[in-house]
Amino acid sequence: MAVSSATAQSLIDELYLMGRAIKVSIARNEDERLLAGGLGVLVTLEEHGPCRQGDLAVSMCLSPSALSRHVAELVADELLTRHPDPTDGRATVLHITDRGRALLRRIRAKRAEVMAALLEDWGDDDAERARSTIRSLREKLTEHALRTGAGEHQPVR
């Protein structure tokens, strides 16, 4: 059963509005100067471990130049380290630092507290259904992005 164009457009609209709502209600970093994209880099590296910068760009659906800006900021703030790839001297392997992990713990704890308060009338089952649906949609979008423009790099798994 296929989704209609009208339903697909409505979903896109809701996702855009959700992103804006998350940004203004949960994703505030008053005590941190970390950009949202930089946070995504740290989250991905913590989840998947060290990886090549080009592969990370593909996995995050970022242009190499956008990722380079985030990486430069994170390295300057000592949240990431950058090392030459032992198998290809032209490539760079990124590693999250202990300082980066500590920052993620603080941000996640703060955001989880806000989200839990916002969802006080939900149960864990409700939240898990929402998380599962959102993850499934994210995976579909990422698979599509990889099929249509991954090039030589491989996604971080």
CSV table of N, CA and C in Angstrom, one decimal:
chain,number,residue,atom,x,y,z
A,1,MET,N,0.9,-1.2,0.0
A,1,MET,CA,0.0,0.0,0.0
A,1,MET,C,0.9,1.2,0.0
A,2,ALA,N,0.7,2.1,-1.0
A,2,ALA,CA,1.6,3.3,-1.2
A,2,ALA,C,1.0,4.5,-0.4
A,3,VAL,N,1.8,5.3,0.0
A,3,VAL,CA,1.4,6.6,0.6
A,3,VAL,C,1.1,7.6,-0.5
A,4,SER,N,0.0,8.3,-0.3
A,4,SER,CA,-0.3,9.4,-1.3
A,4,SER,C,0.6,10.5,-1.3
A,5,SER,N,0.7,11.3,-2.4
A,5,SER,CA,1.5,12.5,-2.4
A,5,SER,C,1.1,13.5,-1.3
A,6,ALA,N,-0.2,13.6,-1.1
A,6,ALA,CA,-0.7,14.6,-0.1
A,6,ALA,C,-0.2,14.2,1.3
A,7,THR,N,-0.3,12.9,1.6
A,7,THR,CA,0.2,12.4,2.9
A,7,THR,C,1.7,12.6,3.0
A,8,ALA,N,2.4,12.3,2.0
A,8,ALA,CA,3.9,12.4,2.0
A,8,ALA,C,4.2,13.9,2.3
A,9,GLN,N,3.5,14.8,1.6
A,9,GLN,CA,3.8,16.2,1.8
A,9,GLN,C,3.5,16.7,3.2
A,10,SER,N,2.4,16.2,3.7
A,10,SER,CA,2.0,16.5,5.1
A,10,SER,C,3.0,16.0,6.1
A,11,LEU,N,3.6,14.8,5.8
A,11,LEU,CA,4.6,14.2,6.7
A,11,LEU,C,5.9,15.1,6.6
A,12,ILE,N,6.3,15.5,5.4
A,12,ILE,CA,7.4,16.4,5.3
A,12,ILE,C,7.2,17.7,6.1
A,13,ASP,N,6.0,18.3,6.0
A,13,ASP,CA,5.7,19.5,6.7
A,13,ASP,C,5.8,19.3,8.2
A,14,GLU,N,5.3,18.2,8.7
A,14,GLU,CA,5.3,17.9,10.1
A,14,GLU,C,6.8,17.6,10.6
A,15,LEU,N,7.6,17.0,9.8
A,15,LEU,CA,9.0,16.7,10.1
A,15,LEU,C,9.7,18.1,10.2
A,16,TYR,N,9.5,18.9,9.3
A,16,TYR,CA,10.1,20.3,9.3
A,16,TYR,C,9.7,21.0,10.6
A,17,LEU,N,8.4,21.0,10.9
A,17,LEU,CA,8.0,21.7,12.1
A,17,LEU,C,8.5,21.0,13.3
A,18,MET,N,8.6,19.7,13.3
A,18,MET,CA,9.2,19.0,14.5
A,18,MET,C,10.6,19.4,14.7
A,19,GLY,N,11.4,19.5,13.6
A,19,GLY,CA,12.8,19.9,13.7
A,19,GLY,C,12.9,21.3,14.4
A,20,ARG,N,12.0,22.2,13.9
A,20,ARG,CA,12.0,23.6,14.5
A,20,ARG,C,11.6,23.5,16.0
A,21,ALA,N,10.6,22.7,16.3
A,21,ALA,CA,10.1,22.6,17.7
A,21,ALA,C,11.2,22.0,18.6
A,22,ILE,N,11.9,21.0,18.1
A,22,ILE,CA,13.0,20.4,18.9
A,22,ILE,C,14.1,21.5,19.1
A,23,LYS,N,14.4,22.2,18.1
A,23,LYS,CA,15.5,23.2,18.2
A,23,LYS,C,15.2,24.2,19.2
A,24,VAL,N,13.9,24.7,19.3
A,24,VAL,CA,13.6,25.8,20.3
A,24,VAL,C,13.2,25.3,21.7
A,25,SER,N,12.8,24.0,21.8
A,25,SER,CA,12.4,23.5,23.1
A,25,SER,C,13.4,22.6,23.8
A,26,ILE,N,14.1,21.8,23.0
A,26,ILE,CA,15.0,20.8,23.7
A,26,ILE,C,16.4,21.0,23.3
A,27,ALA,N,16.7,21.4,22.1
A,27,ALA,CA,18.1,21.4,21.7
A,27,ALA,C,18.9,22.6,22.0
A,28,ARG,N,18.5,23.4,23.0
A,28,ARG,CA,19.2,24.6,23.3
A,28,ARG,C,20.5,24.2,24.1
A,29,ASN,N,21.6,24.9,23.7
A,29,ASN,CA,22.9,24.7,24.4
A,29,ASN,C,23.3,26.0,25.0
A,30,GLU,N,22.6,26.5,25.9
A,30,GLU,CA,23.0,27.9,26.4
A,30,GLU,C,24.4,27.8,27.0
A,31,ASP,N,24.8,26.7,27.6
A,31,ASP,CA,26.1,26.7,28.3
A,31,ASP,C,27.2,26.1,27.3
A,32,GLU,N,26.8,25.8,26.1
A,32,GLU,CA,27.8,25.2,25.2
A,32,GLU,C,27.7,25.9,23.9
A,33,ARG,N,28.8,26.1,23.2
A,33,ARG,CA,28.8,26.8,21.9
A,33,ARG,C,28.8,25.8,20.8
A,34,LEU,N,28.6,24.6,21.1
A,34,LEU,CA,28.6,23.5,20.0
A,34,LEU,C,27.4,23.7,19.1
A,35,LEU,N,27.7,23.7,17.8
A,35,LEU,CA,26.7,23.7,16.8
A,35,LEU,C,26.0,22.4,16.7
A,36,ALA,N,24.7,22.4,16.3
A,36,ALA,CA,23.9,21.1,16.2
A,36,ALA,C,24.6,20.1,15.3
A,37,GLY,N,25.2,20.5,14.2
A,37,GLY,CA,25.9,19.6,13.3
A,37,GLY,C,27.1,18.9,14.0
A,38,GLY,N,27.8,19.7,14.8
A,38,GLY,CA,28.9,19.2,15.6
A,38,GLY,C,28.5,18.1,16.6
A,39,LEU,N,27.3,18.4,17.2
A,39,LEU,CA,26.8,17.4,18.1
A,39,LEU,C,26.4,16.1,17.4
A,40,GLY,N,25.9,16.2,16.2
A,40,GLY,CA,25.6,15.0,15.4
A,40,GLY,C,26.9,14.2,15.1
A,41,VAL,N,28.0,14.9,14.8
A,41,VAL,CA,29.3,14.2,14.6
A,41,VAL,C,29.7,13.4,15.8
A,42,LEU,N,29.6,14.1,17.0
A,42,LEU,CA,30.0,13.4,18.2
A,42,LEU,C,29.1,12.2,18.4
A,43,VAL,N,27.8,12.3,18.3
A,43,VAL,CA,26.8,11.2,18.5
A,43,VAL,C,27.2,10.0,17.6
A,44,THR,N,27.4,10.3,16.3
A,44,THR,CA,27.7,9.3,15.3
A,44,THR,C,29.0,8.6,15.6
A,45,LEU,N,30.0,9.3,16.0
A,45,LEU,CA,31.3,8.7,16.3
A,45,LEU,C,31.2,7.9,17.6
A,46,GLU,N,30.5,8.4,18.6
A,46,GLU,CA,30.3,7.6,19.8
A,46,GLU,C,29.6,6.3,19.6
A,47,GLU,N,28.6,6.3,18.7
A,47,GLU,CA,27.8,5.1,18.4
A,47,GLU,C,28.6,4.1,17.6
A,48,HIS,N,29.3,4.6,16.6
A,48,HIS,CA,29.9,3.7,15.6
A,48,HIS,C,31.5,3.5,15.8
A,49,GLY,N,32.1,4.4,16.6
A,49,GLY,CA,33.5,4.3,16.7
A,49,GLY,C,34.3,5.1,15.7
A,50,PRO,N,35.6,5.1,15.8
A,50,PRO,CA,36.4,5.9,14.8
A,50,PRO,C,36.1,5.5,13.4
A,51,CYS,N,36.1,6.5,12.5
A,51,CYS,CA,35.9,6.3,11.1
A,51,CYS,C,36.5,7.3,10.3
A,52,ARG,N,36.6,7.1,9.0
A,52,ARG,CA,37.2,8.0,8.0
A,52,ARG,C,36.2,9.2,7.9
A,53,GLN,N,36.8,10.4,7.7
A,53,GLN,CA,36.0,11.6,7.6
A,53,GLN,C,35.0,11.5,6.4
A,54,GLY,N,35.5,11.0,5.3
A,54,GLY,CA,34.6,10.9,4.1
A,54,GLY,C,33.4,9.9,4.3
A,55,ASP,N,33.7,8.8,5.0
A,55,ASP,CA,32.6,7.9,5.3
A,55,ASP,C,31.6,8.5,6.2
A,56,LEU,N,32.1,9.3,7.2
A,56,LEU,CA,31.2,9.9,8.1
A,56,LEU,C,30.3,10.9,7.4
A,57,ALA,N,30.8,11.7,6.5
A,57,ALA,CA,30.0,12.6,5.7
A,57,ALA,C,28.9,11.9,5.0
A,58,VAL,N,29.2,10.8,4.4
A,58,VAL,CA,28.2,10.0,3.7
A,58,VAL,C,27.1,9.6,4.7
A,59,SER,N,27.5,9.0,5.8
A,59,SER,CA,26.5,8.5,6.8
A,59,SER,C,25.6,9.6,7.3
A,60,MET,N,26.2,10.8,7.5
A,60,MET,CA,25.4,11.9,8.1
A,60,MET,C,24.7,12.7,7.0
A,61,CYS,N,24.8,12.3,5.7
A,61,CYS,CA,24.2,13.1,4.6
A,61,CYS,C,24.7,14.5,4.6
A,62,LEU,N,26.0,14.7,4.8
A,62,LEU,CA,26.6,16.0,4.8
A,62,LEU,C,27.6,16.1,3.7
A,63,SER,N,27.8,17.3,3.2
A,63,SER,CA,28.8,17.5,2.2
A,63,SER,C,30.2,17.5,2.9
A,64,PRO,N,31.2,17.0,2.2
A,64,PRO,CA,32.5,17.0,2.9
A,64,PRO,C,32.9,18.3,3.4
A,65,SER,N,32.6,19.4,2.7
A,65,SER,CA,33.0,20.8,3.2
A,65,SER,C,32.2,21.1,4.5
A,66,ALA,N,31.0,20.8,4.6
A,66,ALA,CA,30.2,21.0,5.8
A,66,ALA,C,30.8,20.2,7.0
A,67,LEU,N,31.1,19.0,6.7
A,67,LEU,CA,31.6,18.1,7.8
A,67,LEU,C,33.0,18.7,8.2
A,68,SER,N,33.8,19.1,7.3
A,68,SER,CA,35.1,19.7,7.6
A,68,SER,C,35.0,20.9,8.6
A,69,ARG,N,34.0,21.7,8.4
A,69,ARG,CA,33.8,22.9,9.3
A,69,ARG,C,33.5,22.3,10.7
A,70,HIS,N,32.6,21.4,10.8
A,70,HIS,CA,32.3,20.8,12.1
A,70,HIS,C,33.5,20.2,12.8
A,71,VAL,N,34.2,19.4,12.0
A,71,VAL,CA,35.4,18.7,12.5
A,71,VAL,C,36.4,19.7,13.0
A,72,ALA,N,36.7,20.7,12.2
A,72,ALA,CA,37.7,21.7,12.6
A,72,ALA,C,37.3,22.3,14.0
A,73,GLU,N,36.0,22.6,14.2
A,73,GLU,CA,35.5,23.2,15.4
A,73,GLU,C,35.7,22.2,16.6
A,74,LEU,N,35.3,20.9,16.3
A,74,LEU,CA,35.4,19.9,17.4
A,74,LEU,C,36.9,19.6,17.7
A,75,VAL,N,37.8,19.6,16.8
A,75,VAL,CA,39.2,19.4,17.1
A,75,VAL,C,39.7,20.5,17.9
A,76,ALA,N,39.4,21.8,17.5
A,76,ALA,CA,39.9,23.0,18.2
A,76,ALA,C,39.4,22.9,19.7
A,77,ASP,N,38.2,22.4,19.9
A,77,ASP,CA,37.6,22.3,21.2
A,77,ASP,C,38.0,21.1,22.0
A,78,GLU,N,38.9,20.3,21.3
A,78,GLU,CA,39.4,19.0,21.9
A,78,GLU,C,38.3,18.0,22.2
A,79,LEU,N,37.3,18.0,21.4
A,79,LEU,CA,36.2,17.0,21.5
A,79,LEU,C,36.4,15.9,20.5
A,80,LEU,N,37.3,16.1,19.5
A,80,LEU,CA,37.7,15.0,18.6
A,80,LEU,C,39.1,15.1,18.3
A,81,THR,N,39.7,14.0,17.9
A,81,THR,CA,41.1,14.0,17.4
A,81,THR,C,41.0,13.4,15.9
A,82,ARG,N,42.0,13.9,15.2
A,82,ARG,CA,42.1,13.5,13.8
A,82,ARG,C,43.4,12.8,13.5
A,83,HIS,N,43.4,11.7,12.9
A,83,HIS,CA,44.6,10.9,12.7
A,83,HIS,C,44.7,10.5,11.2
A,84,PRO,N,45.9,10.4,10.6
A,84,PRO,CA,45.9,9.8,9.2
A,84,PRO,C,45.4,8.4,9.2
A,85,ASP,N,44.7,8.1,8.2
A,85,ASP,CA,44.3,6.7,8.0
A,85,ASP,C,45.5,5.8,7.7
A,86,PRO,N,45.8,4.7,8.5
A,86,PRO,CA,46.9,3.9,8.2
A,86,PRO,C,46.9,3.2,6.8
A,87,THR,N,45.7,3.0,6.3
A,87,THR,CA,45.6,2.4,5.0
A,87,THR,C,45.6,3.3,3.8
A,88,ASP,N,45.4,4.6,4.1
A,88,ASP,CA,45.3,5.6,3.0
A,88,ASP,C,45.8,6.9,3.6
A,89,GLY,N,47.0,7.3,3.3
A,89,GLY,CA,47.5,8.6,3.9
A,89,GLY,C,46.8,9.8,3.5
A,90,ARG,N,46.0,9.8,2.5
A,90,ARG,CA,45.2,11.0,2.1
A,90,ARG,C,44.0,11.1,2.9
A,91,ALA,N,43.5,10.1,3.6
A,91,ALA,CA,42.3,10.1,4.4
A,91,ALA,C,42.6,10.4,5.9
A,92,THR,N,41.5,10.8,6.6
A,92,THR,CA,41.6,11.1,8.0
A,92,THR,C,40.7,10.2,8.7
A,93,VAL,N,41.1,9.7,9.9
A,93,VAL,CA,40.2,8.9,10.8
A,93,VAL,C,39.9,9.8,12.0
A,94,LEU,N,38.7,9.9,12.3
A,94,LEU,CA,38.2,10.7,13.4
A,94,LEU,C,37.9,9.9,14.7
A,95,HIS,N,38.3,10.4,15.8
A,95,HIS,CA,38.1,9.7,17.1
A,95,HIS,C,37.5,10.7,18.1
A,96,ILE,N,36.4,10.3,18.8
A,96,ILE,CA,35.9,11.1,19.9
A,96,ILE,C,36.8,11.0,21.1
A,97,THR,N,37.0,12.2,21.8
A,97,THR,CA,37.8,12.2,23.0
A,97,THR,C,37.0,12.0,24.2
A,98,ASP,N,37.7,11.8,25.3
A,98,ASP,CA,36.9,11.6,26.6
A,98,ASP,C,36.2,12.9,26.9
A,99,ARG,N,36.8,14.1,26.6
A,99,ARG,CA,36.1,15.3,26.7
A,99,ARG,C,34.8,15.4,25.9
A,100,GLY,N,34.9,14.9,24.7
A,100,GLY,CA,33.7,14.8,23.8
A,100,GLY,C,32.6,13.9,24.4
A,101,ARG,N,33.0,12.8,24.9
A,101,ARG,CA,32.0,11.9,25.5
A,101,ARG,C,31.4,12.5,26.8
A,102,ALA,N,32.2,13.2,27.6
A,102,ALA,CA,31.6,13.9,28.7
A,102,ALA,C,30.6,15.0,28.3
A,103,LEU,N,30.9,15.7,27.3
A,103,LEU,CA,30.0,16.7,26.8
A,103,LEU,C,28.7,16.1,26.3
A,104,LEU,N,28.8,15.0,25.6
A,104,LEU,CA,27.6,14.3,25.1
A,104,LEU,C,26.7,13.8,26.3
A,105,ARG,N,27.4,13.3,27.4
A,105,ARG,CA,26.6,12.8,28.5
A,105,ARG,C,25.8,14.0,29.2
A,106,ARG,N,26.5,15.2,29.3
A,106,ARG,CA,25.8,16.3,29.9
A,106,ARG,C,24.6,16.8,29.0
A,107,ILE,N,24.9,16.9,27.7
A,107,ILE,CA,23.8,17.4,26.8
A,107,ILE,C,22.6,16.4,26.8
A,108,ARG,N,23.0,15.1,26.7
A,108,ARG,CA,21.9,14.1,26.7
A,108,ARG,C,21.1,14.1,27.9
A,109,ALA,N,21.7,14.2,29.1
A,109,ALA,CA,21.0,14.2,30.3
A,109,ALA,C,20.1,15.4,30.4
A,110,LYS,N,20.5,16.5,30.0
A,110,LYS,CA,19.7,17.7,30.0
A,110,LYS,C,18.5,17.6,29.1
A,111,ARG,N,18.8,17.1,27.9
A,111,ARG,CA,17.7,17.0,26.9
A,111,ARG,C,16.7,15.9,27.3
A,112,ALA,N,17.2,14.8,27.8
A,112,ALA,CA,16.3,13.7,28.3
A,112,ALA,C,15.4,14.2,29.4
A,113,GLU,N,15.9,15.0,30.3
A,113,GLU,CA,15.1,15.6,31.4
A,113,GLU,C,14.0,16.5,30.8
A,114,VAL,N,14.3,17.3,29.8
A,114,VAL,CA,13.3,18.2,29.2
A,114,VAL,C,12.3,17.3,28.5
A,115,MET,N,12.7,16.3,27.7
A,115,MET,CA,11.8,15.5,26.9
A,115,MET,C,10.9,14.7,27.8
A,116,ALA,N,11.4,14.1,28.9
A,116,ALA,CA,10.6,13.4,29.8
A,116,ALA,C,9.5,14.3,30.4
A,117,ALA,N,9.8,15.5,30.8
A,117,ALA,CA,8.8,16.4,31.3
A,117,ALA,C,7.8,16.8,30.3
A,118,LEU,N,8.2,16.9,29.0
A,118,LEU,CA,7.2,17.2,28.0
A,118,LEU,C,6.3,16.1,27.7
A,119,LEU,N,6.8,14.9,27.9
A,119,LEU,CA,6.0,13.7,27.6
A,119,LEU,C,5.4,13.0,28.9
A,120,GLU,N,5.1,13.9,29.9
A,120,GLU,CA,4.7,13.3,31.2
A,120,GLU,C,3.4,12.6,31.1
A,121,ASP,N,2.6,12.8,30.0
A,121,ASP,CA,1.3,12.1,29.9
A,121,ASP,C,1.4,10.9,28.9
A,122,TRP,N,2.6,10.6,28.5
A,122,TRP,CA,2.9,9.4,27.7
A,122,TRP,C,3.5,8.3,28.6
A,123,GLY,N,3.3,7.0,28.1
A,123,GLY,CA,3.9,5.9,28.8
A,123,GLY,C,5.2,5.5,28.0
A,124,ASP,N,6.0,4.6,28.5
A,124,ASP,CA,7.2,4.2,27.8
A,124,ASP,C,6.8,3.5,26.5
A,125,ASP,N,5.7,2.8,26.4
A,125,ASP,CA,5.2,2.1,25.2
A,125,ASP,C,4.9,3.2,24.1
A,126,ASP,N,4.3,4.3,24.5
A,126,ASP,CA,4.0,5.3,23.5
A,126,ASP,C,5.3,5.9,23.0
A,127,ALA,N,6.2,6.2,23.8
A,127,ALA,CA,7.5,6.8,23.4
A,127,ALA,C,8.3,5.8,22.6
A,128,GLU,N,8.2,4.5,22.9
A,128,GLU,CA,9.0,3.5,22.1
A,128,GLU,C,8.4,3.4,20.7
A,129,ARG,N,7.0,3.4,20.6
A,129,ARG,CA,6.4,3.4,19.3
A,129,ARG,C,6.8,4.6,18.4
A,130,ALA,N,6.8,5.7,19.0
A,130,ALA,CA,7.2,6.9,18.3
A,130,ALA,C,8.7,6.8,17.9
A,131,ARG,N,9.6,6.4,18.8
A,131,ARG,CA,11.0,6.3,18.5
A,131,ARG,C,11.2,5.3,17.3
A,132,SER,N,10.5,4.2,17.4
A,132,SER,CA,10.6,3.1,16.4
A,132,SER,C,10.2,3.6,15.0
A,133,THR,N,9.1,4.3,14.9
A,133,THR,CA,8.6,4.9,13.7
A,133,THR,C,9.6,5.9,13.1
A,134,ILE,N,10.0,6.8,14.0
A,134,ILE,CA,11.0,7.8,13.6
A,134,ILE,C,12.3,7.2,13.1
A,135,ARG,N,12.8,6.2,13.8
A,135,ARG,CA,14.0,5.5,13.3
A,135,ARG,C,13.8,4.9,12.0
A,136,SER,N,12.7,4.2,11.8
A,136,SER,CA,12.4,3.6,10.5
A,136,SER,C,12.4,4.6,9.4
A,137,LEU,N,11.8,5.7,9.6
A,137,LEU,CA,11.7,6.8,8.6
A,137,LEU,C,13.2,7.3,8.3
A,138,ARG,N,13.9,7.5,9.4
A,138,ARG,CA,15.3,8.0,9.2
A,138,ARG,C,16.1,7.0,8.4
A,139,GLU,N,16.0,5.8,8.7
A,139,GLU,CA,16.7,4.7,7.9
A,139,GLU,C,16.3,4.7,6.5
A,140,LYS,N,15.1,4.9,6.2
A,140,LYS,CA,14.6,4.9,4.8
A,140,LYS,C,15.2,6.1,4.1
A,141,LEU,N,15.2,7.3,4.7
A,141,LEU,CA,15.8,8.5,4.1
A,141,LEU,C,17.3,8.4,3.9
A,142,THR,N,18.0,7.8,4.9
A,142,THR,CA,19.4,7.6,4.8
A,142,THR,C,19.8,6.6,3.7
A,143,GLU,N,19.0,5.5,3.6
A,143,GLU,CA,19.2,4.5,2.5
A,143,GLU,C,19.1,5.2,1.1
A,144,HIS,N,18.0,6.0,1.0
A,144,HIS,CA,17.8,6.7,-0.3
A,144,HIS,C,19.0,7.6,-0.6
A,145,ALA,N,19.4,8.4,0.4
A,145,ALA,CA,20.5,9.3,0.2
A,145,ALA,C,21.8,8.5,-0.2
A,146,LEU,N,22.0,7.4,0.4
A,146,LEU,CA,23.2,6.6,0.1
A,146,LEU,C,23.1,6.0,-1.4
A,147,ARG,N,21.9,5.6,-1.7
A,147,ARG,CA,21.7,5.0,-3.1
A,147,ARG,C,21.9,6.1,-4.2
A,148,THR,N,21.6,7.3,-3.8
A,148,THR,CA,21.6,8.3,-4.9
A,148,THR,C,22.8,9.2,-4.9
A,149,GLY,N,23.8,9.0,-4.0
A,149,GLY,CA,25.0,9.8,-4.0
A,149,GLY,C,26.1,9.4,-3.1
A,150,ALA,N,26.3,8.2,-2.7
A,150,ALA,CA,27.3,7.8,-1.8
A,150,ALA,C,28.7,7.9,-2.4
A,151,GLY,N,28.8,7.7,-3.7
A,151,GLY,CA,30.2,7.8,-4.3
A,151,GLY,C,31.1,6.7,-3.8
A,152,GLU,N,32.3,7.0,-3.6
A,152,GLU,CA,33.3,6.0,-3.2
A,152,GLU,C,33.3,5.7,-1.7
A,153,HIS,N,32.7,6.5,-0.9
A,153,HIS,CA,32.7,6.3,0.5
A,153,HIS,C,31.6,5.3,1.0
A,154,GLN,N,31.8,4.7,2.1
A,154,GLN,CA,30.9,3.8,2.7
A,154,GLN,C,30.3,4.4,3.9
A,155,PRO,N,29.0,4.2,4.2
A,155,PRO,CA,28.4,4.7,5.4
A,155,PRO,C,29.0,4.0,6.7
A,156,VAL,N,29.0,4.8,7.7
A,156,VAL,CA,29.4,4.2,9.0
A,156,VAL,C,28.3,3.3,9.5
A,157,ARG,N,28.6,2.1,9.9
A,157,ARG,CA,27.6,1.2,10.4
A,157,ARG,C,27.9,0.8,11.8
